[in-house]
Tab-separated table of C-alpha atoms in Angstrom:
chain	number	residue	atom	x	y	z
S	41	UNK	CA	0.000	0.000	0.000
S	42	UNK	CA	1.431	3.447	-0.682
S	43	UNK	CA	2.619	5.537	1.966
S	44	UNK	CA	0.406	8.230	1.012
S	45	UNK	CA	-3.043	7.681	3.223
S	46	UNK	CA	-5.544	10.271	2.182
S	47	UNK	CA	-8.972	10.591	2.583
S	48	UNK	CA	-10.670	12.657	-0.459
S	49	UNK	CA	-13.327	14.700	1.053
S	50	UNK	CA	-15.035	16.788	-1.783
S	51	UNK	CA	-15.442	14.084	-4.667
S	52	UNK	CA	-17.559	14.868	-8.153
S	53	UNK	CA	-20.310	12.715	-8.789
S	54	UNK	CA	-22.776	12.396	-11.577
S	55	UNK	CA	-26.227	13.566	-12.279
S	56	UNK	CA	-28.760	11.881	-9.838
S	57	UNK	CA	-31.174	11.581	-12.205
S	58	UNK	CA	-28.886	9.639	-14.697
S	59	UNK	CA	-27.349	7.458	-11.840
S	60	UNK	CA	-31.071	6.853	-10.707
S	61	UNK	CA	-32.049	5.723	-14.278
S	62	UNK	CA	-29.219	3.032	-14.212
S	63	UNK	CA	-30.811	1.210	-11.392
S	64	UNK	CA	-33.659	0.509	-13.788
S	65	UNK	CA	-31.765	-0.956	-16.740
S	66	UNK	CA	-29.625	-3.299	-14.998
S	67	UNK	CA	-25.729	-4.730	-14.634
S	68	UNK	CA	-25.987	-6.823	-17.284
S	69	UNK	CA	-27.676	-4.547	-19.890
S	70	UNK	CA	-25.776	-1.551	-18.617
S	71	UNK	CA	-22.812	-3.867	-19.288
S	72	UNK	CA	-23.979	-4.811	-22.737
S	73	UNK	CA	-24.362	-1.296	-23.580
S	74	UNK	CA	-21.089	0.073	-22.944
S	75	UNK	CA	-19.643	-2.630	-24.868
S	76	UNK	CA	-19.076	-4.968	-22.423
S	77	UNK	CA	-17.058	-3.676	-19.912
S	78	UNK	CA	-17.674	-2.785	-16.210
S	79	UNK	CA	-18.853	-6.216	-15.112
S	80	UNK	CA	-16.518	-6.746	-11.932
S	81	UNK	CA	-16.906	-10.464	-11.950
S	82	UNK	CA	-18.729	-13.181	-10.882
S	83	UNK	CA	-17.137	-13.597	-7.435
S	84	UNK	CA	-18.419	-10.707	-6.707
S	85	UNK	CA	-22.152	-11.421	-5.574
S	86	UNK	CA	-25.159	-10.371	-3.807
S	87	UNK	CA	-25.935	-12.014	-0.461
S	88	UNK	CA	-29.886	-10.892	-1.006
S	89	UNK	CA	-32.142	-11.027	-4.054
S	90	UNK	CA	-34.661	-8.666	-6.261
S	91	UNK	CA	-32.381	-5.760	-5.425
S	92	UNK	CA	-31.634	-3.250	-8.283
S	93	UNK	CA	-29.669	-0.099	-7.103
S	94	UNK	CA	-27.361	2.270	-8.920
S	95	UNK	CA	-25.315	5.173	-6.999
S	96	UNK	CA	-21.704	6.686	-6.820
S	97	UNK	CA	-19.039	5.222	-5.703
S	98	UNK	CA	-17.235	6.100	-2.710
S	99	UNK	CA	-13.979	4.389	-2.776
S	100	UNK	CA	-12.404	2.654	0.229
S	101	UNK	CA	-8.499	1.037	-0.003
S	102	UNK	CA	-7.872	-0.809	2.875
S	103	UNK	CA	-5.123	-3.158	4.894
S	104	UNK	CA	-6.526	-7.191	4.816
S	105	UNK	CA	-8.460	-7.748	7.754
S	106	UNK	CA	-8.770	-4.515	8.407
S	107	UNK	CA	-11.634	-1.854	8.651
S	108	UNK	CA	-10.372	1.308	9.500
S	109	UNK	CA	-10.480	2.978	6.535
S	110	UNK	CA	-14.443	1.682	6.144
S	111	UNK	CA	-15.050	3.848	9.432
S	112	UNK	CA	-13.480	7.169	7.637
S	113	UNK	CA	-15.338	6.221	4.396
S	114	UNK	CA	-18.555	6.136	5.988
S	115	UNK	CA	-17.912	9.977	7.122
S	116	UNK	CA	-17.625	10.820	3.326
S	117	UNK	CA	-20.859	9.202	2.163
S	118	UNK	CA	-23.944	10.373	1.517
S	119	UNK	CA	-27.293	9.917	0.078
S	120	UNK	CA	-27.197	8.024	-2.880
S	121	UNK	CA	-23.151	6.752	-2.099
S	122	UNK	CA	-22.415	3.080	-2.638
S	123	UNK	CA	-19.161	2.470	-0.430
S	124	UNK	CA	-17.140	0.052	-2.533
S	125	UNK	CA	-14.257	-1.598	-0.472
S	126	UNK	CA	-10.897	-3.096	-2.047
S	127	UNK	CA	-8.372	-4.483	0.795
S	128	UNK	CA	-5.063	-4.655	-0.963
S	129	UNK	CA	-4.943	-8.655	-1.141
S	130	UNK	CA	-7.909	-11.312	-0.660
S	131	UNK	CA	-9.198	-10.679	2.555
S	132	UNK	CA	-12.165	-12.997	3.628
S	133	UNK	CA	-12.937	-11.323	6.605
S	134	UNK	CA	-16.192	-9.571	7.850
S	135	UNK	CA	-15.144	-5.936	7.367
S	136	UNK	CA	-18.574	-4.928	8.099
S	137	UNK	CA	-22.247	-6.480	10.170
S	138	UNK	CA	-25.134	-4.710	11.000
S	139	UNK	CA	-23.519	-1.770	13.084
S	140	UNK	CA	-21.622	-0.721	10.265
S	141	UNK	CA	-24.451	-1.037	7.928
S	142	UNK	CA	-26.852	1.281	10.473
S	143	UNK	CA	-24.323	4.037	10.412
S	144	UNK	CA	-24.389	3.685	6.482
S	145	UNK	CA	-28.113	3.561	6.879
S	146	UNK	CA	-28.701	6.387	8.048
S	147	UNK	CA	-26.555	8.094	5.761
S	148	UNK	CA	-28.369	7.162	2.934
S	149	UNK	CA	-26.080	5.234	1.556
S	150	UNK	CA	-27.670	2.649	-0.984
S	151	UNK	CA	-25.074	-0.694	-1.079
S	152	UNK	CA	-21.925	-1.776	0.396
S	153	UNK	CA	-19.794	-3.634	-2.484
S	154	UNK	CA	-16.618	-5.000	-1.738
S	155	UNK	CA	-13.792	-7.779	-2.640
S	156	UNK	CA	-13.458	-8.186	0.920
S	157	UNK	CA	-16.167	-9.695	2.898
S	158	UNK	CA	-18.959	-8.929	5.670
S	159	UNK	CA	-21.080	-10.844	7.955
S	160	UNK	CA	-24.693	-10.347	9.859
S	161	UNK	CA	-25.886	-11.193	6.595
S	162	UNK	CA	-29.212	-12.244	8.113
S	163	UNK	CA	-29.594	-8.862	9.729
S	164	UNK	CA	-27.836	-6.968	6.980
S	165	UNK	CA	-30.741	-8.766	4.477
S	166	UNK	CA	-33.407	-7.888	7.779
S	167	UNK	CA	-32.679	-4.502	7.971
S	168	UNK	CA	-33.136	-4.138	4.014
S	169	UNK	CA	-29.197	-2.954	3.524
S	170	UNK	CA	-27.921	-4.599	-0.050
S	171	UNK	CA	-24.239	-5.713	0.336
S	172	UNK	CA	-22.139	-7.643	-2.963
S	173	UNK	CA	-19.193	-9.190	-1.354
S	174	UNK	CA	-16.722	-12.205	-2.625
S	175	UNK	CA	-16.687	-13.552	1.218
S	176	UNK	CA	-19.322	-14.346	3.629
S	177	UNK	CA	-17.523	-14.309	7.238
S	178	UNK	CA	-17.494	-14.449	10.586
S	179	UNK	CA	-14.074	-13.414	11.310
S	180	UNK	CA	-13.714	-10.016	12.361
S	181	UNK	CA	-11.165	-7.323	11.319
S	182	UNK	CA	-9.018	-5.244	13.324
S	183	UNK	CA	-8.291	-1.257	13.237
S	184	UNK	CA	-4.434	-0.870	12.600
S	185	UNK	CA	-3.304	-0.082	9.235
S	186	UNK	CA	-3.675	3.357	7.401
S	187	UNK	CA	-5.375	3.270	4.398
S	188	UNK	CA	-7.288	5.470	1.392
S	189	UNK	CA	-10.559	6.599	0.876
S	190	UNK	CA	-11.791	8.345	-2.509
S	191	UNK	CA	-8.886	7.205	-4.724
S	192	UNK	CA	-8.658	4.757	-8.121
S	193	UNK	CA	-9.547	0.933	-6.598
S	194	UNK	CA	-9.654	-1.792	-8.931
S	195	UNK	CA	-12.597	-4.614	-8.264
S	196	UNK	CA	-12.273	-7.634	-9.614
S	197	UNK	CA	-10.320	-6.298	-12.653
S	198	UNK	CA	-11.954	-2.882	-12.977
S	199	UNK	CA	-11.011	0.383	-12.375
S	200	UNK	CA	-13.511	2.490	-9.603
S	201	UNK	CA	-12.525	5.735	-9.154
S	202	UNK	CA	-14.396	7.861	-6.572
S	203	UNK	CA	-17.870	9.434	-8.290
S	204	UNK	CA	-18.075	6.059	-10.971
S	205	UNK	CA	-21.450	4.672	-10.956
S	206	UNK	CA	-22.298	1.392	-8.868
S	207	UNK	CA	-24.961	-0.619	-10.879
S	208	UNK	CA	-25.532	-3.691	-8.943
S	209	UNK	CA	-28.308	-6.704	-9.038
S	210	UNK	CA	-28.808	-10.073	-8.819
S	211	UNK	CA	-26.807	-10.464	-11.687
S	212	UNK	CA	-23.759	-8.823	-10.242
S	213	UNK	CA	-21.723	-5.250	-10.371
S	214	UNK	CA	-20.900	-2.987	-13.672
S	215	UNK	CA	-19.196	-0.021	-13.159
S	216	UNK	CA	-19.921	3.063	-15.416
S	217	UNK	CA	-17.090	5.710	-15.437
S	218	UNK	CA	-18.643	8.944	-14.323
S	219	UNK	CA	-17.356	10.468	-17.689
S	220	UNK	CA	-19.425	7.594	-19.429
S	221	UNK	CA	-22.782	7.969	-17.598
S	222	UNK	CA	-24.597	10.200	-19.968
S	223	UNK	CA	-23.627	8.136	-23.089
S	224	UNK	CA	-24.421	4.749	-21.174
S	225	UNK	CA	-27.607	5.698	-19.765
S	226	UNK	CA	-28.485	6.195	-23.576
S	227	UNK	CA	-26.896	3.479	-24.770
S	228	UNK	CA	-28.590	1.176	-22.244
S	229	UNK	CA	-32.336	2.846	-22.570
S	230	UNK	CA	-31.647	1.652	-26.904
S	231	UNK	CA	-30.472	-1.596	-25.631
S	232	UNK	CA	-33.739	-1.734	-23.315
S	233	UNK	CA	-36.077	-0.308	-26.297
S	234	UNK	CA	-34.627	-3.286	-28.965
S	235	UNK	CA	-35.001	-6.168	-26.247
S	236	UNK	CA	-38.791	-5.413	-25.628
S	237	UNK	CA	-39.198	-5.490	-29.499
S	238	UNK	CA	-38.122	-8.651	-29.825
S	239	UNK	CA	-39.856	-9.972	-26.467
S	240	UNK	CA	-42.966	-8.672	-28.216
S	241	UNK	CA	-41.883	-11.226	-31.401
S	242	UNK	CA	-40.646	-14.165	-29.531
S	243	UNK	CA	-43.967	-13.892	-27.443
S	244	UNK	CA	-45.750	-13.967	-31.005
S	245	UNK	CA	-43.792	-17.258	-31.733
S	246	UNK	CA	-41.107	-15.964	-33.298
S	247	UNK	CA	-37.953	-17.542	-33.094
S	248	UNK	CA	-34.324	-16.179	-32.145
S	249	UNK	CA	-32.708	-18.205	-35.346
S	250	UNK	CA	-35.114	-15.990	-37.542
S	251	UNK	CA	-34.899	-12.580	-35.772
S	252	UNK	CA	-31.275	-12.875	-35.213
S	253	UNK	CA	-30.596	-14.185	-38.736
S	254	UNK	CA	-28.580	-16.673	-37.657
S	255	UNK	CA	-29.338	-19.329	-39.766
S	256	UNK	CA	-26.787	-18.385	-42.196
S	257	UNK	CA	-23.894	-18.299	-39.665
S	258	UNK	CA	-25.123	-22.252	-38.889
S	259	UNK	CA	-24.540	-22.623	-42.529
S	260	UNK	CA	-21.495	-20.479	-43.130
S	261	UNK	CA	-19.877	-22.593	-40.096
S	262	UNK	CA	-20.532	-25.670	-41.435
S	263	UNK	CA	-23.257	-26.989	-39.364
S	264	UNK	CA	-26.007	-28.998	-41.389
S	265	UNK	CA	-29.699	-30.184	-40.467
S	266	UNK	CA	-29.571	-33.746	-40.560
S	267	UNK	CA	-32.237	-36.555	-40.095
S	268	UNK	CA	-31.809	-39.136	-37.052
S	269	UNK	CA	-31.376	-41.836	-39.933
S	270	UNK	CA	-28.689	-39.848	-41.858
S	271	UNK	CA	-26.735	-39.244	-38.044
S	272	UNK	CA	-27.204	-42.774	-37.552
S	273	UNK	CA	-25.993	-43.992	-40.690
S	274	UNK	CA	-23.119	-41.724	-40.661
């Protein structure tokens, strides 16, 4: 970890509206959209289910096993925050339970996402917090080691700096650079449009080898219709 420890008090963060709208389209078609990129992997997963939440990223680097920086981070957050946590190496330790989780509560901030882990998941899914985390854990963390909040982290092979947009559901995480959000939220809403067109045609029947036109690429890559007798017999 660097020797620099600094916590970044005054962040950007993007339009609420647009980071609202997110929530609604989803990791994976948010994902999709920006041309796939974002997705933070599938270790990375939610410990509840039919939550969809989008909000900006409030970036926490931290020792292994240890939660100190998570306390300063929680100072920094505010309505509409998602406090993502990255301890420098794998760290399957509970780095936050339901304590934690009130004081981000009240806060208003919407998810805890980390590469880390947490426990009180019962009460954590009780109290109606949403948490992604790689670990589920009872061990506990200590308070020792300087850390950062509100600089570049990189979750499960993806860059978060401070202000990026969190979109996180049962699926999993995508990140959308703050630059990006504008352009994404676009992107996804035409991604969103084209799916419930074709919904509408599969629901008439229709069938994906005919509205995808894939039947060609079958042909073009060699793949041939072939009678149970002629499979047999060859």
């Amino acid at each position: 970890m660097s020797a620099d420890h600094v916590v970044v008090t005054d962040i950007e963060r993007a339009d609420a509206a647009t980071v609202d709208a997110l929530a609604e389209l989803g990791s994976a078609t948010v994902h999709e959209a920006m041309g796939r990129i974002g997705y933070v992997g599938p270790r990375i997963r939610p410990i509840q289910q039919d939550v969809s939440i989008s909000g900006s990223a409030i970036t926490v680097l931290t020792a292994p096993g240890d939660n100190l920086m998570v306390h300063a981070a929680i100072e920094q957050a505010r309505a509409g925050d998602v406090v993502v946590v990255v301890p420098t190496t794998d760290s399957p330790f509970g780095f936050i339970g339901e304590l934690m989780a009130t004081q981000m509560q009240e806060r208003g901030v919407r998810a805890y996402v980390t590469s880390g882990g947490v426990r009180d998941t019962g009460e954590l899914r009780t109290m109606g917090f949403p948490v992604w985390t790689a670990h589920i854990s009872s061990e506990g963390t200590v308070k020792d080691t300087a850390g950062s909040v509100n600089v570049p982290v990189v979750l499960g092979g993806v860059v978060v700096n401070p202000g990026d947009i969190v979109v996180a559901d049962d699926d999993g995480v995508t990140i959308v650079p703050r630059a990006r959000a504008a352009a994404t939220l676009e992107a996804a809403q035409a991604r969103a449009a084209k799916e419930a067109a074709t919904r509408l045609r599969y629901q008439a029947g229709e069938l994906s080898l005919d509205v995808s036109s894939l039947r060609p690429l079958l042909a073009d890559l060699g793949v041939r219709y072939v009678s149970q007798a002629e499979y047999d017999r060859d």
